[in-house]
XYZ file of C-alpha atoms in Angstrom:
274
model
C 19.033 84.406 157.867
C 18.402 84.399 161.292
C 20.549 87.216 163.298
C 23.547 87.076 165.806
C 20.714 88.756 168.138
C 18.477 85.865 168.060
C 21.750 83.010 168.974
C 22.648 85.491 171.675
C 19.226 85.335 173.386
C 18.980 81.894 172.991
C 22.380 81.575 174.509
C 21.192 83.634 177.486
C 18.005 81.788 177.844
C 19.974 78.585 177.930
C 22.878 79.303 180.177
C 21.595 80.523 183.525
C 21.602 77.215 184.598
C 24.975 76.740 184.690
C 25.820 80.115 187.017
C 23.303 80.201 188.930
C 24.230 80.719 192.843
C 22.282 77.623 194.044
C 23.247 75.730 191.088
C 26.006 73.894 192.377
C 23.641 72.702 195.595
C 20.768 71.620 193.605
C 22.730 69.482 191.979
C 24.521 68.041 195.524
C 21.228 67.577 196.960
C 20.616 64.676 193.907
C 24.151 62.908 195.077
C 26.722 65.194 192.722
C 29.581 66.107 194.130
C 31.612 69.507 193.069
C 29.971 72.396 190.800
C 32.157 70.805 187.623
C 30.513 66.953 188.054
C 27.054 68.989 188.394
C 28.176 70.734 185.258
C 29.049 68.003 183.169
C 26.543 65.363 184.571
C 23.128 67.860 183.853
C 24.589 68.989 180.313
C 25.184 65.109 179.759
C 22.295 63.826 180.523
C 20.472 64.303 177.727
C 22.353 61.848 176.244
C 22.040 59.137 178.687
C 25.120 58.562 181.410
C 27.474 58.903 178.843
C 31.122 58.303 179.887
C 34.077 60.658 179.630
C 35.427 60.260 176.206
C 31.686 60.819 174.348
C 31.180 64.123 176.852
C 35.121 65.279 175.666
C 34.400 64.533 172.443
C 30.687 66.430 172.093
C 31.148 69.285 174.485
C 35.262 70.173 173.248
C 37.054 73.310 174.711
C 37.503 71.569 178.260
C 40.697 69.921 179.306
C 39.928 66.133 179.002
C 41.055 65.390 182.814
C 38.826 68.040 183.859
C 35.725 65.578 182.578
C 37.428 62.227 184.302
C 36.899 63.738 187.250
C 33.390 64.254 187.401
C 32.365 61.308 185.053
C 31.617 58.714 185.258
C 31.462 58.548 188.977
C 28.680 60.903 188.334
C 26.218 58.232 187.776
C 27.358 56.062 190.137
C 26.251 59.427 192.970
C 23.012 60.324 191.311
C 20.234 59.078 189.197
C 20.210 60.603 185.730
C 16.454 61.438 185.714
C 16.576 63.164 189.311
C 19.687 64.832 187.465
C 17.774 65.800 184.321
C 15.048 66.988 187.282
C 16.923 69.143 188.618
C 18.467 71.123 185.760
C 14.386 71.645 184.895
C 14.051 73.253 188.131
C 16.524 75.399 188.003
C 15.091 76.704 184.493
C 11.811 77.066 185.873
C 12.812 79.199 188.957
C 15.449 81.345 186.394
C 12.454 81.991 183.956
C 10.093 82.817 186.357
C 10.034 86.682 186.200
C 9.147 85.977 182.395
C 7.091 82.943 182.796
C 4.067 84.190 181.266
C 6.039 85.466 177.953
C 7.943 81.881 177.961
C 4.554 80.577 178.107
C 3.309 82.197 175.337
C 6.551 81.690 173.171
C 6.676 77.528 174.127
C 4.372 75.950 171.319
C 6.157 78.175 168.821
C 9.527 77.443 169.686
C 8.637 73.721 169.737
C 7.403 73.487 166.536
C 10.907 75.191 165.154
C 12.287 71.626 166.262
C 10.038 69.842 163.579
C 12.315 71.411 160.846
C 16.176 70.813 162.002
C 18.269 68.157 160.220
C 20.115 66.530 163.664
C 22.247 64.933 161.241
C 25.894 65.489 162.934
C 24.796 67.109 165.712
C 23.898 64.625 168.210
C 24.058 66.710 171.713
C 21.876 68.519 170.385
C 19.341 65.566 169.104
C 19.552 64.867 172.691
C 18.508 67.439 173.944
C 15.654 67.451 170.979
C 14.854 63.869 171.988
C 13.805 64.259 175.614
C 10.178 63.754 176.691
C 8.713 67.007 176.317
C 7.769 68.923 179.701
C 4.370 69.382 180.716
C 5.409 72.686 182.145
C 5.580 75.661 179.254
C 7.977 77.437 180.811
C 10.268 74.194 181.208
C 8.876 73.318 177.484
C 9.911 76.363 176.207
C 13.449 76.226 178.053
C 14.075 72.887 176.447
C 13.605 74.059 172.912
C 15.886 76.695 173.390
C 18.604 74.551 174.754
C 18.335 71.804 171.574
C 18.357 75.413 169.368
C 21.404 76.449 171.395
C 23.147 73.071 171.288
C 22.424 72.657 167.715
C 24.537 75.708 166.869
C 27.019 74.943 169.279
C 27.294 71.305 167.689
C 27.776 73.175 163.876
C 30.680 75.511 166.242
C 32.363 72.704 166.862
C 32.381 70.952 162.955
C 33.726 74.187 161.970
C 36.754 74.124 164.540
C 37.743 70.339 164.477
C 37.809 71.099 160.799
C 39.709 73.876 160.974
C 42.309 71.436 162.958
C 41.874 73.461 166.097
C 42.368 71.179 169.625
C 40.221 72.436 172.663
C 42.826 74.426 173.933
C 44.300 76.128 170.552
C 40.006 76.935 170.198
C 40.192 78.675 173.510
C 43.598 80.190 173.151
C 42.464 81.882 169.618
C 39.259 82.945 171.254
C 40.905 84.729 173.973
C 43.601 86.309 171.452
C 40.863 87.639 169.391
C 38.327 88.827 172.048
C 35.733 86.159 171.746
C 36.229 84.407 174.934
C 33.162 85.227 177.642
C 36.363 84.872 180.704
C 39.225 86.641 181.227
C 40.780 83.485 182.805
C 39.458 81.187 179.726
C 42.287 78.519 180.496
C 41.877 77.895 184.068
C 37.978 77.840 183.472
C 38.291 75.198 180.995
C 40.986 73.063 182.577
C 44.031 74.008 180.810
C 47.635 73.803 182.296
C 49.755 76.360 181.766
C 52.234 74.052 179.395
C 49.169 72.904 177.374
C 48.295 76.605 176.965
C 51.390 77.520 175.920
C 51.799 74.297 173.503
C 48.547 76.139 171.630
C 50.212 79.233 171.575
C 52.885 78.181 170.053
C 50.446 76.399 167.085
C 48.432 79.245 166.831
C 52.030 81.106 165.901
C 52.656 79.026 163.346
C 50.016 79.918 161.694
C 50.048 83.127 161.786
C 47.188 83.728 163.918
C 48.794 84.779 167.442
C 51.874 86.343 168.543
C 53.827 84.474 171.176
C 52.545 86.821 173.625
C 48.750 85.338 172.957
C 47.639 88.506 170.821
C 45.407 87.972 167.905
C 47.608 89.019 164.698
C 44.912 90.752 161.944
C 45.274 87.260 160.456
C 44.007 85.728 163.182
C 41.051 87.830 163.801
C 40.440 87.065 160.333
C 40.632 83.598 160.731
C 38.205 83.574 163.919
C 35.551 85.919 162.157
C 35.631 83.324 158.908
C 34.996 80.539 161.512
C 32.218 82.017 162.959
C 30.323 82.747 159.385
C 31.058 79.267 158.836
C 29.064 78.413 161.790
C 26.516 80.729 160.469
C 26.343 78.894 157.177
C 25.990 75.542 158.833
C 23.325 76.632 161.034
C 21.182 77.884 158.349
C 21.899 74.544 156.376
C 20.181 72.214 158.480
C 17.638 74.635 159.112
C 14.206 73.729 156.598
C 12.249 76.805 155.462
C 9.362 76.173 157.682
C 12.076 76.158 160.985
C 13.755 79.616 159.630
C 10.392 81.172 159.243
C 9.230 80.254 161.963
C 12.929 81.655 163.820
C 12.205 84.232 161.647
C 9.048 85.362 163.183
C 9.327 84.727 166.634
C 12.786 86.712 166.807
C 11.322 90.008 168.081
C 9.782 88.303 171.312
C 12.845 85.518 171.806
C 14.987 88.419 172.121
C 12.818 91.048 173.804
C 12.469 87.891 176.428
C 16.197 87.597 176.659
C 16.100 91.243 177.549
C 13.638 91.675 179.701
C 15.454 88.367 181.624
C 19.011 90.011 181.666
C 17.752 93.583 182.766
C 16.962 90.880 186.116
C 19.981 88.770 186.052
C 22.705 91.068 184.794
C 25.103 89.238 186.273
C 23.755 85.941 185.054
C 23.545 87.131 181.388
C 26.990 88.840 181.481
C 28.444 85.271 181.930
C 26.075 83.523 179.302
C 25.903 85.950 176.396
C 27.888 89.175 174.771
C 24.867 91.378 175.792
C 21.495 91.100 176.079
């Protein structure tokens, strides 16, 4: 099995783009309007300009209104390829300081793709599915993204069947210390009666107290979901694709390090530690 250290880098790897200072004006210089309709628009776009309900339904955690907003008058402000063009260049300039090591890594971490099973994880078939860039470093940035959405796509089977909504997922992540933001609910949308209304479930069953704290029940519950994930990521993995995660571990992560010792601030937002 592939370790918690090798998701984390990829996780790092993958999510500079989204906190990136210039991020939000890259995106308004296509025709997007507001950081969250960059947001949703460039993580969307892999699947085509997909309206609200698919992007609520494959992303989860965020407050449905929050994604009305932004789509889909998103495609209606900018083209989805200049989109899709502009998320690359933001990769490219992030993974510039390790360029040559991205380089090196970006036939490798292709090849992992060969040996997923998309089957019920289609954000991240998207993202597998896109032309393949004739830059290495953008190359290699795209593999890691459909490895990174791929897990995040078995996340999300785990917690829908676990019965959790978006906001009782958040709320429990918060109680029980997984949650990357100390204001999780306003980040993803959440009103404060919604919030509450998740709570209150999460009470019920014994996970939280009504004061949002993870009971030992909960943080019991929480840990089992996330070696669920594991399990699910490792079945749709063939042996080939693990071996090959297998061996290229070492350098993903000593990559991810090298990148956060650079952008500490980036990776503190993207990843538990680098």
């Amino acid at each position: 099995m592939t370790s918690k250290d090798l998701w984390n880098a990829i996780e790092i790897l993958h999510g500079g783009v989204y906190f990136a200072p210039d991020a939000q004006a890259r995106y308004e210089a296509v025709g997007l309007k507001g950081y969250w309709m960059g947001y949703f628009a460039s993580r969307s776009a892999a699947l085509g300009t997909p309206g609200p309900e698919l992007v609520v339904a494959t992303f989860h955690g965020f407050a449905p209104r929050l994604v009305h907003r932004a789509l889909p008058d998103a495609w209606r402000f900018a083209d989805r390829d200049a989109v899709l063009e502009a998320r690359y260049e933001l990769a490219r300039d992030l993974l510039a300081p390790v360029a040559e090591r991205a380089t090196a890594l970006a036939g490798s971490m292709r090849q992992v793709l060969a040996g997923v099973d998309w089957a019920g994880k289609p954000l991240a078939a998207a993202h597998a599915g896109l032309p393949r860039s004739d830059d290495p470093v953008v190359d290699f940035w795209q593999s890691v993204t459909a490895l990174r959405e791929y897990r995040g796509d078995c996340h999300l089977a785990v917690i829908t069947a676990a019965g959790l909504s978006g906001a009782a997922a958040n709320a429990l992540a918060v109680g029980t210390g997984w949650a990357w933001f100390a204001d999780q609910r306003s980040k993803r949308g959440w009103t404060e009666e919604e919030w509450q209304a998740a709570i209150t479930d999460l009470v019920t069953r014994g996970w939280l107290t009504p004061d949002g704290e993870g009971t030992d029940t909960g943080r019991a519950a929480r840990q089992q979901i996330e070696d669920a994930t594991d399990r699910v990521v490792v079945a749709g993995l063939d042996r080939e694709a693990t071996s090959r995660l297998l061996t290229l571990e070492a350098d993903v992560v000593g990559l991810a390090r090298e990148w956060a010792h650079d952008h500490p601030t980036l990776a503190g937002r993207t990843g538990r530690s680098a």
